[in-house]
Coordinates of C-alpha atoms in Angstrom, one line a residue:
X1391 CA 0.0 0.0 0.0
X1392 CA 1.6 3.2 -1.0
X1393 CA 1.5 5.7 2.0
X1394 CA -0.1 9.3 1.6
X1395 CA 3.1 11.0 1.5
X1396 CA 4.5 8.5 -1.1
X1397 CA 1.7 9.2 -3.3
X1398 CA 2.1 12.7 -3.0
X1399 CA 5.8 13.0 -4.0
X1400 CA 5.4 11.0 -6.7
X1401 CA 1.7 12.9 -7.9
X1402 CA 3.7 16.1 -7.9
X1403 CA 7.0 14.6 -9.5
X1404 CA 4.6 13.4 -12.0
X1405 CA 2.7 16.8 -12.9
X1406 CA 6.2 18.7 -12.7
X1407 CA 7.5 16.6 -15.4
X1408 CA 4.6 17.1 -17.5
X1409 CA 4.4 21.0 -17.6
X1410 CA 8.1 21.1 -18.0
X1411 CA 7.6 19.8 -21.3
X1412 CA 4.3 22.1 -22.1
X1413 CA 4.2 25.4 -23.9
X1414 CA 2.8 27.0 -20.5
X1415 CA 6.6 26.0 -18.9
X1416 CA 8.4 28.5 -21.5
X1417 CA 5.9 31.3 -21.6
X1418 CA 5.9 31.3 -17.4
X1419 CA 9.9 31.3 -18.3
X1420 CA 10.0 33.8 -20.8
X1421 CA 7.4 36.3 -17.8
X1422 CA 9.2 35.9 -15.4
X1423 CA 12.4 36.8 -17.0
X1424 CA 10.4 40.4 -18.7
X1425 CA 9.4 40.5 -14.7
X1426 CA 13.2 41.1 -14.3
X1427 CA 13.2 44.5 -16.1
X1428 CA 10.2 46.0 -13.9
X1429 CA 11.3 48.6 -11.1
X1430 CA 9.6 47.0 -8.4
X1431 CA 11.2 43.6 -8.5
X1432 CA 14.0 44.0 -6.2
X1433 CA 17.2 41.8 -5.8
X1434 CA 17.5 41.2 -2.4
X1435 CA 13.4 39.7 -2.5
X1436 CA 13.6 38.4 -6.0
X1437 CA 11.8 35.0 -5.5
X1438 CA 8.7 36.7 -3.6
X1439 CA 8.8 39.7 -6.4
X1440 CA 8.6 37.5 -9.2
X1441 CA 5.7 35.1 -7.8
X1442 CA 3.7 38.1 -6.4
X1443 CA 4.4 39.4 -10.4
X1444 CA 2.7 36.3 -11.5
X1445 CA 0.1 35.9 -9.2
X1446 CA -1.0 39.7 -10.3
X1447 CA -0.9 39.4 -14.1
X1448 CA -2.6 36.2 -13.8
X1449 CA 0.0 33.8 -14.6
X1450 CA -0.5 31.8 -11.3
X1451 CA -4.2 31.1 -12.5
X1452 CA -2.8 29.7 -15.3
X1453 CA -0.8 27.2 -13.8
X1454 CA -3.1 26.2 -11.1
X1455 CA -5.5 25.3 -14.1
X1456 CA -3.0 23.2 -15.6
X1457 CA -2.1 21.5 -12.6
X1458 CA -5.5 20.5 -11.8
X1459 CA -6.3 19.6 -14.9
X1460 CA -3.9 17.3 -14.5
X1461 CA -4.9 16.0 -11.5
X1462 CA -8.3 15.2 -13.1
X1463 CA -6.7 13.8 -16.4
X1464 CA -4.6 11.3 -14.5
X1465 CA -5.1 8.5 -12.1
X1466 CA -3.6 8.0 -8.7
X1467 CA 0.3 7.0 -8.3
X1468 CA 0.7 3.4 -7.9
X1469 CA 3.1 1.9 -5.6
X1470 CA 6.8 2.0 -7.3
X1471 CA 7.1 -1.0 -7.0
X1472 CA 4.4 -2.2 -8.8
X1473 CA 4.6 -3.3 -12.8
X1474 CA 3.9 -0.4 -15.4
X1475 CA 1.1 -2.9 -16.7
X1476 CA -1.0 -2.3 -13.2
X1477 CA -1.2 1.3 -14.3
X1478 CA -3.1 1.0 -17.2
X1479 CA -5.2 -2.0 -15.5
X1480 CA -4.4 -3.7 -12.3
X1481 CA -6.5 -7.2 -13.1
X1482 CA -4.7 -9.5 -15.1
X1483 CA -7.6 -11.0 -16.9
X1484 CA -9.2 -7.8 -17.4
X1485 CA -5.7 -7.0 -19.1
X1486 CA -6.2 -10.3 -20.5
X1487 CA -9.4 -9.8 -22.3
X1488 CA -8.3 -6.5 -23.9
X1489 CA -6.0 -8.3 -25.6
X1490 CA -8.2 -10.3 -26.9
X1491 CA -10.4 -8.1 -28.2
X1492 CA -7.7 -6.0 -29.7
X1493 CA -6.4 -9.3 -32.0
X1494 CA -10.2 -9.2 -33.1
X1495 CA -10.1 -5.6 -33.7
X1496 CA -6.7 -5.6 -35.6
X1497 CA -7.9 -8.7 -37.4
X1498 CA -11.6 -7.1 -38.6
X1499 CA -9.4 -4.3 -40.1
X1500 CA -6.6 -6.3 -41.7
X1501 CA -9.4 -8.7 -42.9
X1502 CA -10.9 -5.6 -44.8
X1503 CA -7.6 -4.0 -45.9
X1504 CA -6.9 -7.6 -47.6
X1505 CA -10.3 -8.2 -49.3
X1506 CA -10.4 -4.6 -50.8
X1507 CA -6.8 -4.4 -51.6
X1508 CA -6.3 -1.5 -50.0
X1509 CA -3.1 0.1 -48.0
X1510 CA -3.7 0.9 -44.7
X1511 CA -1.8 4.0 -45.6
X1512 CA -0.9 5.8 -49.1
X1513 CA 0.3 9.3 -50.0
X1514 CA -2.4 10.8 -52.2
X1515 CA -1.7 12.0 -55.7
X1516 CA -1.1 15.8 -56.0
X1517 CA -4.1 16.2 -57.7
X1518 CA -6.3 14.4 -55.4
X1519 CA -4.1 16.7 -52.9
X1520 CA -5.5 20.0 -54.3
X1521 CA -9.0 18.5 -54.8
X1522 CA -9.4 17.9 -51.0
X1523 CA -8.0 20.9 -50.4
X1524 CA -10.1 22.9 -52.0
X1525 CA -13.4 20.9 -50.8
X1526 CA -12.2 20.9 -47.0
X1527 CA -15.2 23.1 -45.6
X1528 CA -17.4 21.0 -47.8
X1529 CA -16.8 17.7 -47.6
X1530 CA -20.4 16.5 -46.6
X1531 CA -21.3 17.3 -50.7
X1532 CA -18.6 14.6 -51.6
X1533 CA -20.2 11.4 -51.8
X1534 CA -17.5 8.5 -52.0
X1535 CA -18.5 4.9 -52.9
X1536 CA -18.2 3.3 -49.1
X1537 CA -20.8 -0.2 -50.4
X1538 CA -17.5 -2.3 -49.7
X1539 CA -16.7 -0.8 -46.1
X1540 CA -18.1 -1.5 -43.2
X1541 CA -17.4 -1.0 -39.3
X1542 CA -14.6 -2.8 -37.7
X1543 CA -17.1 -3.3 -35.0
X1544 CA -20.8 -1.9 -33.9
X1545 CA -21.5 -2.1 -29.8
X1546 CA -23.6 -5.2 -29.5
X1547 CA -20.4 -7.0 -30.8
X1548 CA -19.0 -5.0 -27.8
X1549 CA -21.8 -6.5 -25.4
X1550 CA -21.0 -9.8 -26.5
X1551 CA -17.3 -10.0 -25.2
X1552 CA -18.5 -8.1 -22.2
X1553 CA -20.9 -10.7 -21.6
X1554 CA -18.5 -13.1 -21.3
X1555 CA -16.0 -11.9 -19.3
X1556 CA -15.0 -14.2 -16.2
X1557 CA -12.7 -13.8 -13.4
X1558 CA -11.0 -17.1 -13.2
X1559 CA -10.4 -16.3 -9.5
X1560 CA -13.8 -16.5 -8.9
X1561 CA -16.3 -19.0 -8.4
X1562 CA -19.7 -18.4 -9.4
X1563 CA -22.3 -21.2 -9.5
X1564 CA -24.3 -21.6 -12.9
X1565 CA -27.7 -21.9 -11.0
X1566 CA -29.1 -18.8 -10.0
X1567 CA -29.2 -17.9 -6.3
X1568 CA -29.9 -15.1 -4.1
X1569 CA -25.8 -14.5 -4.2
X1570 CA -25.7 -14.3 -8.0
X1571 CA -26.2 -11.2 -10.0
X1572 CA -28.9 -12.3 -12.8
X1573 CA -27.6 -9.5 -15.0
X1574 CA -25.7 -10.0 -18.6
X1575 CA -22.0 -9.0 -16.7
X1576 CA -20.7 -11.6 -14.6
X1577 CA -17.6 -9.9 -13.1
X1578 CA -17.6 -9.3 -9.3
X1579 CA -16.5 -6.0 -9.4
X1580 CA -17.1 -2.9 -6.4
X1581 CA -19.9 -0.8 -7.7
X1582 CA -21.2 1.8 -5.8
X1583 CA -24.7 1.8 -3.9
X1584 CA -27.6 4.1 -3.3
X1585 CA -26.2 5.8 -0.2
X1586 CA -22.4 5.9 -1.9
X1587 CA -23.9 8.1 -5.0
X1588 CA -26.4 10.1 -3.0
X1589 CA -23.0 11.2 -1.1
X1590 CA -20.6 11.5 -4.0
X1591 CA -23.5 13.0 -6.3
X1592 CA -25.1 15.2 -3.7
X1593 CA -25.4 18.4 -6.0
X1594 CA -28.0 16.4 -8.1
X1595 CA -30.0 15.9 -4.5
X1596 CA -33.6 17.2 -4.4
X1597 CA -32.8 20.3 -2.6
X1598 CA -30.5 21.4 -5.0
X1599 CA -31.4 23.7 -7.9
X1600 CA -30.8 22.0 -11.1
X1601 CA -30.6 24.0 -14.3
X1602 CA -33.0 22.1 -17.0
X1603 CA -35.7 21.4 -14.1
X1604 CA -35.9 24.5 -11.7
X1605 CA -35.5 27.0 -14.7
X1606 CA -38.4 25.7 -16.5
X1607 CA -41.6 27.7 -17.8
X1608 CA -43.6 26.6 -14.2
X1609 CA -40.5 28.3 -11.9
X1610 CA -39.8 32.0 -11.8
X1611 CA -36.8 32.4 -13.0
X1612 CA -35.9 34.9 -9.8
X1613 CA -35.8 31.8 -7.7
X1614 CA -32.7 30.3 -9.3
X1615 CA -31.8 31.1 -12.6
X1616 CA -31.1 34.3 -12.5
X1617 CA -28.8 34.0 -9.7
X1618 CA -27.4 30.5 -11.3
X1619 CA -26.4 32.6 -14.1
X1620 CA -24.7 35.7 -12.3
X1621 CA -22.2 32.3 -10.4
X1622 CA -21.5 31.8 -14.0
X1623 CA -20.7 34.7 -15.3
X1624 CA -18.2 35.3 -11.7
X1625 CA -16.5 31.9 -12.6
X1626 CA -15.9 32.7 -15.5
X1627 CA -14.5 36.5 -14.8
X1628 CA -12.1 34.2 -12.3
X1629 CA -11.1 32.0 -14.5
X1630 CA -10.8 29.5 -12.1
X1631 CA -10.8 25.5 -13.7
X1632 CA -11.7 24.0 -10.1
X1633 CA -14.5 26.8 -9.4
X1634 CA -16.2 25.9 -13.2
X1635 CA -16.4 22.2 -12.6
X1636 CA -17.8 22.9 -9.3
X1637 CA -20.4 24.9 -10.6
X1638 CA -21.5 22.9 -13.7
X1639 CA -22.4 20.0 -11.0
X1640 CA -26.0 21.9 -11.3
X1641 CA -26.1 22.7 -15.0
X1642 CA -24.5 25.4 -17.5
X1643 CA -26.7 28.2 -19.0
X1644 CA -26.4 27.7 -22.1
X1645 CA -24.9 31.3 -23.0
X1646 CA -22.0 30.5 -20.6
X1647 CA -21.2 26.4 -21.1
X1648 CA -19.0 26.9 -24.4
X1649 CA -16.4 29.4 -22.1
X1650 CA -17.2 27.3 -18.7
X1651 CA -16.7 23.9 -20.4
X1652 CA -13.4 25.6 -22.0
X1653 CA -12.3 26.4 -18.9
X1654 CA -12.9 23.1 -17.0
X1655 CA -10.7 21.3 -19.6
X1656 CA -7.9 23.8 -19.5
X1657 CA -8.3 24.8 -23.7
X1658 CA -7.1 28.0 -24.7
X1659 CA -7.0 27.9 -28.5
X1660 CA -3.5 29.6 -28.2
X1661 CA -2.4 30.5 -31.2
X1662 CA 0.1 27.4 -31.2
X1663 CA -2.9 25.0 -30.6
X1664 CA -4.1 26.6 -34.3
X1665 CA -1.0 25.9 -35.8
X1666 CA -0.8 22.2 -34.8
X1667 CA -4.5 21.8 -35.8
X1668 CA -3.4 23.2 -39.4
X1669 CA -0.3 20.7 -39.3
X1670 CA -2.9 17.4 -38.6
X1671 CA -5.1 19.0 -41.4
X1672 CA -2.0 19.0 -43.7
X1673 CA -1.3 15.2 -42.8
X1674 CA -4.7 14.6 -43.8
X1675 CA -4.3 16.3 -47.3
X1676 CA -1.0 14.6 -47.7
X1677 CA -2.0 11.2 -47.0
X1678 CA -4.5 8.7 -47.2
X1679 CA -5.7 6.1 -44.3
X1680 CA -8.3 3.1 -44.7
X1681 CA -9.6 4.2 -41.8
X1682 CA -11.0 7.5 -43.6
X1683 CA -13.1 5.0 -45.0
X1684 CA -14.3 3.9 -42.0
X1685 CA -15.1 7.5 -40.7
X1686 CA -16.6 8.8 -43.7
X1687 CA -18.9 5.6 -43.5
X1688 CA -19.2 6.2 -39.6
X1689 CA -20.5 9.5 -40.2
X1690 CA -22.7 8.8 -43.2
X1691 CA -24.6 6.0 -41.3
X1692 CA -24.7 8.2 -37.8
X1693 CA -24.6 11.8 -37.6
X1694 CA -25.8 12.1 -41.2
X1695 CA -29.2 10.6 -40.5
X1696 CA -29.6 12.3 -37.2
X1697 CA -32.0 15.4 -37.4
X1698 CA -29.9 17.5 -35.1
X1699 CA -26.4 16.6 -36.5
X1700 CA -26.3 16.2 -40.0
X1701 CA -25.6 19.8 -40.6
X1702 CA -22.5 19.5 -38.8
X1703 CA -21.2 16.8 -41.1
X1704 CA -19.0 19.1 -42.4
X1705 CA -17.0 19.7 -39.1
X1706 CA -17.3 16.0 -38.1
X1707 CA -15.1 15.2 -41.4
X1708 CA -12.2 17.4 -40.4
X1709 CA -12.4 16.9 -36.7
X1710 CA -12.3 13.0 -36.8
X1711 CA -9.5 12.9 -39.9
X1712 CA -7.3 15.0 -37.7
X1713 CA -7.8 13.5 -34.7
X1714 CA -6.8 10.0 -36.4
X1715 CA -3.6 11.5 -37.6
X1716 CA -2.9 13.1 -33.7
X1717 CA 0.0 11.4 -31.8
X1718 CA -0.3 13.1 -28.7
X1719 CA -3.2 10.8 -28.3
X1720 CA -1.4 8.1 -27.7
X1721 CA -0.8 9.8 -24.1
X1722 CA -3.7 8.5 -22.6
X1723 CA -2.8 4.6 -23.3
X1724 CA -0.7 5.2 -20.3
X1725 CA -3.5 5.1 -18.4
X1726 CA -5.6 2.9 -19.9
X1727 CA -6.5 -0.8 -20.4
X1728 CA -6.0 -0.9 -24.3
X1729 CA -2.8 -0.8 -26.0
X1730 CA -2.4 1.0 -29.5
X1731 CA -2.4 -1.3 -32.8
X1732 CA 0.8 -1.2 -34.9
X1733 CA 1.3 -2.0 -38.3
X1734 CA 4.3 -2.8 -40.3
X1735 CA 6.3 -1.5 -43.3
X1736 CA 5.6 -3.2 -46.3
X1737 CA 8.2 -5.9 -46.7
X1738 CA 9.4 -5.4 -42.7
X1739 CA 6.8 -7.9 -41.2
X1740 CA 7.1 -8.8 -37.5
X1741 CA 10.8 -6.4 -37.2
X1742 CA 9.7 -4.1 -34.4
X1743 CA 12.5 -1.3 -35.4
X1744 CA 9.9 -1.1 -38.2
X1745 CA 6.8 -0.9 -36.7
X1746 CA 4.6 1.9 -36.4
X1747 CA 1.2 2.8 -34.8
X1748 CA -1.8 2.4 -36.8
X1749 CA -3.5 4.5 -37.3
X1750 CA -1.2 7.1 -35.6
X1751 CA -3.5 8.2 -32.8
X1752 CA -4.1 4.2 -32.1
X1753 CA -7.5 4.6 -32.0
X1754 CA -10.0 2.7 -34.5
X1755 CA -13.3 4.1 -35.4
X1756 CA -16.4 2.1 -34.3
X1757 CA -20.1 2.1 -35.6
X1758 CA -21.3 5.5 -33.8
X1759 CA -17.9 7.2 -32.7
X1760 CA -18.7 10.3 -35.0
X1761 CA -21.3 10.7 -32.2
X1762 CA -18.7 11.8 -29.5
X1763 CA -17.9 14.9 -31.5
X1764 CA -21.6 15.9 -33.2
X1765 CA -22.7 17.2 -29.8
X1766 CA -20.1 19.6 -29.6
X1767 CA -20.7 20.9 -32.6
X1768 CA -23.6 23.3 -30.9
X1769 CA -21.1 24.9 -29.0
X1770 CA -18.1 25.5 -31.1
X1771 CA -18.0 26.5 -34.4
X1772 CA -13.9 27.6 -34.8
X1773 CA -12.4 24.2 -36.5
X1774 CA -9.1 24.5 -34.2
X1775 CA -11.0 24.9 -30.8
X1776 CA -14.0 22.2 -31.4
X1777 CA -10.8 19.9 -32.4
X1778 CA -9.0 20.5 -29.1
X1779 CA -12.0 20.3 -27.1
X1780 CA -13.1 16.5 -28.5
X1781 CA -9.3 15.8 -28.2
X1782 CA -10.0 16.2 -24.2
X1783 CA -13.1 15.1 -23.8
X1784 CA -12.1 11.6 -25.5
X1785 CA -8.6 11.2 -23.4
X1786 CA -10.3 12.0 -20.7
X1787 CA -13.7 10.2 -20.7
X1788 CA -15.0 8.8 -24.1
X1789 CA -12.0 6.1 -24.4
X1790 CA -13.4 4.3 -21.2
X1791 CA -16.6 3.3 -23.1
X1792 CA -15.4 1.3 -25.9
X1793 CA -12.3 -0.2 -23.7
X1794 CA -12.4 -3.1 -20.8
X1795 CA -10.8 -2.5 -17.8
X1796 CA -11.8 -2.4 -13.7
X1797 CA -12.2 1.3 -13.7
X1798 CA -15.0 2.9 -12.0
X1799 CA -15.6 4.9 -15.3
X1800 CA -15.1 2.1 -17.4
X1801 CA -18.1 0.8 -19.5
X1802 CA -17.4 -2.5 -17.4
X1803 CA -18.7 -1.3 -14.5
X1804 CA -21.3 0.9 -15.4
X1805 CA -23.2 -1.8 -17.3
X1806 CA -22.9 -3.9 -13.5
X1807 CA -23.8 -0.6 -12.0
X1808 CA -26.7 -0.1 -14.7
X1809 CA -28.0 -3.9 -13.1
X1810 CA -27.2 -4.1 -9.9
X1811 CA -29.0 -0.2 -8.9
X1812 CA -32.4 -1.7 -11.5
X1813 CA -32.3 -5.2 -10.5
X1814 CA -32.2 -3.6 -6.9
X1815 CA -34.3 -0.2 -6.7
X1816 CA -36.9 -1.4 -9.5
X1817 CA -37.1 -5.4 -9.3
X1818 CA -40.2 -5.7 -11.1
X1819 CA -39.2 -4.2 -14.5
X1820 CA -35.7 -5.7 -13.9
X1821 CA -37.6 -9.6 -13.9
X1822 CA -40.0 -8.3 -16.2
X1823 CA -37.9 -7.4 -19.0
X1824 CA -36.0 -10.5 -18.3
X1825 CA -38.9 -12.8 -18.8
X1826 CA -39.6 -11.0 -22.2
X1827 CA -36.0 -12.3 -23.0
X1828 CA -35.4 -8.1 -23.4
X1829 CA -32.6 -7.6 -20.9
X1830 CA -32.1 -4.2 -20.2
X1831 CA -28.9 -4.0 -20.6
X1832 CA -28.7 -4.5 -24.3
X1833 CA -31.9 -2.1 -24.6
X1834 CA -29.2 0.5 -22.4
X1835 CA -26.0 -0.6 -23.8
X1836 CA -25.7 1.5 -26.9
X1837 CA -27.3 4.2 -24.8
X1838 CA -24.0 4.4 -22.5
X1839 CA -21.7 3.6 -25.0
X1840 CA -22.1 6.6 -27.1
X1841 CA -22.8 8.8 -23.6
X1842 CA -26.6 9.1 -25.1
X1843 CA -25.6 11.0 -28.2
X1844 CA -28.3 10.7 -30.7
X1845 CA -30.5 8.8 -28.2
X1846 CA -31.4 12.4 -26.0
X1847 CA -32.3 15.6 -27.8
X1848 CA -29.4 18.0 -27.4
X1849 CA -30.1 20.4 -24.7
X1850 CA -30.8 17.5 -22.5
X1851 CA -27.7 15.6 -23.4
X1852 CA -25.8 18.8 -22.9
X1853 CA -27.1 18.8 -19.4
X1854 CA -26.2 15.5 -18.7
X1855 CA -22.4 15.7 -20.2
X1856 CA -22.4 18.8 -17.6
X1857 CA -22.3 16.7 -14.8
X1858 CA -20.2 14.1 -16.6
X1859 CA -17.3 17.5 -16.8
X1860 CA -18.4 18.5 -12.9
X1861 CA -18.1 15.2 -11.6
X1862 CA -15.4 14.1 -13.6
X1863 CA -16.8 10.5 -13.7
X1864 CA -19.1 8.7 -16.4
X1865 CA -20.9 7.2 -13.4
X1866 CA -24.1 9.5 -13.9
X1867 CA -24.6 7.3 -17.4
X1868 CA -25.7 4.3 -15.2
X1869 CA -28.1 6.7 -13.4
X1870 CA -29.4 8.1 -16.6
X1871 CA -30.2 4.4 -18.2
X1872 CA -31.9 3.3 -15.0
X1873 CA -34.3 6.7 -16.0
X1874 CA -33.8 6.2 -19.4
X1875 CA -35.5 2.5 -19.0
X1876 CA -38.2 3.5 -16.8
X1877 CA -39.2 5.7 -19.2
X1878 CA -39.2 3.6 -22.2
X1879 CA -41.7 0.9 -19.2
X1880 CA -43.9 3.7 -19.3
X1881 CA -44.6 3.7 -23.2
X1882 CA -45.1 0.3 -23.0

C-alpha cells in the first residue's frame, strides 16, 4: 500500500514533469524573465517579487489550471514497485481480455484491408491533394462509394465479449441464487450503492437547484436562474478550472457552457494549438488512411441521419480525420487498459524497429464514434478549438466506453452498475424485461456507449455531459439508463 506522502511526492514529480515539457513552462519562463526588467522587482526579495508578479498578471491562475487539470486527467500514483502494466489496468484477466479483443479488432481491419486491396496507408496524388484541399469546408457534398466498407465493429459485438468476461479467480455457481447477479455482466467488481452516490453525487440531491428542471416555464426564473447565471458569469471573470467544474455539477446556462466547459478542460485555442491543428489538417491532405473509409462511413450512417447533426457533417469530417492522424493521443494509453495497434512496413513484417502505430493516434473508429464529436458541434463552431476540445473530452472520458478494464468509469462497471442499482431499486421491471428475454442491458447498452448522443435531444444531453465534466466520472450514465428505462416501461 503506497503511504499518503508517497503518493504525494510522486503525484507532484509526475505533474512537474509534465508541464516542463508544455508550452505553458516556457511562456511562465519567458514572464518571469520580462518580470526582471520591472522597477519593483527587487534583488534582495527576487523569488517573492517574481511570484507576487505572476500571481498579479494572472499567470499563477494559469498554472493552477494546468495543474488540476492534471490532476483530473490522470489516475492515482501506484506503488513504485508495482509493474507499469498495473497502471493501465491492475487485473490481469481484465488486461487479459483486452488483448483479446484488440487481435479481433486488428484482425476485422486487416481482414478488410486484404479483401479490398487497400493500404492501410498511401500518399495521395497531387491532384487528389488540391482536390481535397479545396473541398475541405465541404466535404459533406462529396459522396464517395463506401458499399465495400463496413465497421470494424458496432456495440452489441462489444456487449458480446462483455458478456463473457470471467474472473477465473472467482467461483460463481451456474444456478441462479440469491448471491448471484442475474444480470448480462458476470464480473464481481465494487460498484457503488444508493447511499455511496447520493453522497458522491449530492449536487444532483432534491434540494438542490438543477438548471433544465428549476429554470423551467412553471418556476420563476428569480428563484434560481437568474442567480445561477450571475455564479456563472463570476466563474468565468475568475477563470478558475476547479470553481467551473464545481459549478456545472448543477447545469450550465447555455450562453456560458461553451467558455465554462473551455475552462474546465484547460483549452485555450493559443495560437500554437491553431498551428498544430493546421499541421494534422495537412497530414490529412497529404495522405491517405483506410480508416478515412471507415469514418466517412461512420458519419454517413450516424450523424448524417440524425435530425440535429447532420448539418455538422461538415466539421465532423475534419475533426475525426485530424484526430486520427494526432500522436499526442497516444498519451492516454498510459492510463488505460487498451494498447495502440501497430502495423508494419511493407516488406518489414514482424521487425519491431519497423513498426509503427496504426492509425497514428491508435485509436479505431467504431459504428457510432462520430457521435462523441456531433454534440459539440452546438457549442463551437472555430475548427481548431471544437478539435481541441473533442481531443479532451475523449482522453479524458469517451475512451473508457469502448475499452475493458476495472475502472469505476469504465463501460465494465457501469453496465454492472446499470444492473445491480435496477435489478435492486426497481425489481419488477428488472424480472420483467427478463422474462420478455429483453434484458435491459442491451436495450441500455448503446445508450451508454455513445454517452446518449443521438438517443437524448441535445439540450438535455448537454445537461447530462455537464455533470459528466463537474463530476469528472461517467458514473451518472448508469443513473441516466436506469431513467432512461423507466421511461421507455412507461410507453409500454
Amino acid at each position: 500500500m503506497l503511504d499518503p506522502d508517497s503518493g504525494l511526492s510522486l503525484t507532484i514529480a509526475r505533474i512537474v514533469q509534465r508541464l516542463q515539457g508544455s508550452s505553458l513552462h516556457s511562456q511562465l519562463e519567458r514572464q518571469a524573465r520580462v518580470s526582471l526588467h520591472k522597477p519593483e522587482i527587487k534583488l534582495e526579495s527576487l523569488k517573492e517579487d517574481i511570484k507576487d508578479f505572476l500571481k498579479t498578471s494572472g499567470w499563477e491562475k494559469k498554472l493552477q489550471n494546468a495543474v488540476y487539470s492534471e490532476l483530473n486527467v490522470f489516475p492515482s500514483p501506484c506503488h513504485p514497485a508495482a509493474p507499469p502494466e498495473h497502471m493501465k489496468e491492475p487485473l490481469a484477466y481484465m488486461r487479459k481480455a483486452q488483448g483479446s479483443w484488440e487481435k479481433r479488432i486488428l484482425k476485422s481491419l486487416n481482414s478488410m484491408c486484404t479483401e479490398l486491396s487497400i493500404p492501410l496507408a498511401q500518399k495521395r496524388p497531387a491532384s487528389e491533394q488540391k482536390e481535397l484541399l479545396n473541398k475541405w469546408n465541404e466535404m459533406g457534398t462529396d459522396e464517395p462509394d463506401l458499399s465495400l466498407f463496413r465497421p470494424v465493429y458496432a456495440p452489441k459485438d462489444f456487449l458480446e465479449v462483455l458478456m463473457n468476461l470471467r474472473n477465473p479467480n472467482y467461483e460463481n455457481g451456474e444456478q441462479p441464487s440469491f448471491r448471484n447477479h442475474l444480470g448480462l455482466i458476470q464480473v464481481p467488481l465494487k460498484v457503488k450503492d444508493i447511499p455511496e452516490l447520493k453522497e458522491d453525487f449530492s449536487e444532483l440531491g432534491l434540494n438542490t437547484g438543477q438548471l433544465g428542471i428549476d429554470d423551467s416555464a412553471q418556476v420563476p426564473p428569480e428563484f434560481f436562474e437568474n442567480e445561477h447565471v450571475r455564479v456563472g458569469q463570476k466563474v468565468l471573470a475568475e477563470q478558475d478550472s476547479a470553481a467551473a467544474q464545481q459549478y456545472v455539477r448543477q447545469g450550465c446556462p447555455t450562453a456560458l457552457r461553451a467558455d465554462l466547459w473551455a475552462l474546465i478542460l484547460n483549452i485555450s485555442n493559443q495560437p500554437e494549438d491553431i498551428l498544430y491543428y493546421e499541421q494534422l489538417k495537412s497530414n490529412v491532405i497529404q495522405y491517405d488512411l483506410l480508416v478515412d473509409s471507415l469514418i466517412y462511413k461512420d458519419v454517413k450512417l450516424t450523424a448524417s441521419n440524425d435530425d440535429y447533426y447532420f448539418v455538422f457533417e461538415d466539421y465532423l469530417y475534419q475533426v475525426l480525420l485530424c484526430f486520427s492522424r494526432d500522436t499526442s493521443v497516444l498519451d492516454h494509453f498510459t492510463y488505460s487498459s487498451a494498447t495502440p495497434p501497430k502495423s508494419y512496413i511493407r516488406g518489414k513484417l514482424g521487425i519491431e524497429e519497423y513498426a509503427v502505430f496504426y492509425p497514428p493516434n491508435g485509436v479505431i473508429p467504431f459504428h457510432g464514434f462520430s457521435m462523441y464529436v456531433a454534440p459539440l458541434c452546438f457549442l463551437y463552431h472555430e475548427p481548431s478549438k471544437l478539435y481541441q476540445i473533442f481531443r479532451e473530452m475523449y482522453v479524458r472520458f469517451f475512451f473508457r466506453l469502448h475499452s475493458i478494464s476495472s475502472h469505476p468509469s469504465g463501460i465494465v462497471s457501469l453496465c454492472l452498475l446499470f444492473e445491480t442499482l435496477l435489478q435492486t431499486h426497481l425489481p419488477q421491471l428488472f424480472y420483467h424485461l427478463r422474462e420478455i428475454g429483453a434484458q435491459p442491458l442491451r436495450i441500455s447498452f448503446k445508450w451508454m456507449v455513445r454517452a446518449f448522443s443521438g438517443y437524448l435531444a441535445t439540450d438535455q444531453l448537454l445537461l447530462l455531459w455537464d455533470r459528466i465534466l463537474g463530476y469528472n466520472s461517467l458514473e451518472v450514465l448508469a443513473g441516466n439508463g436506469i431513467i432512461f428505462t423507466k421511461c421507455v416501461q412507461s410507453m409500454w
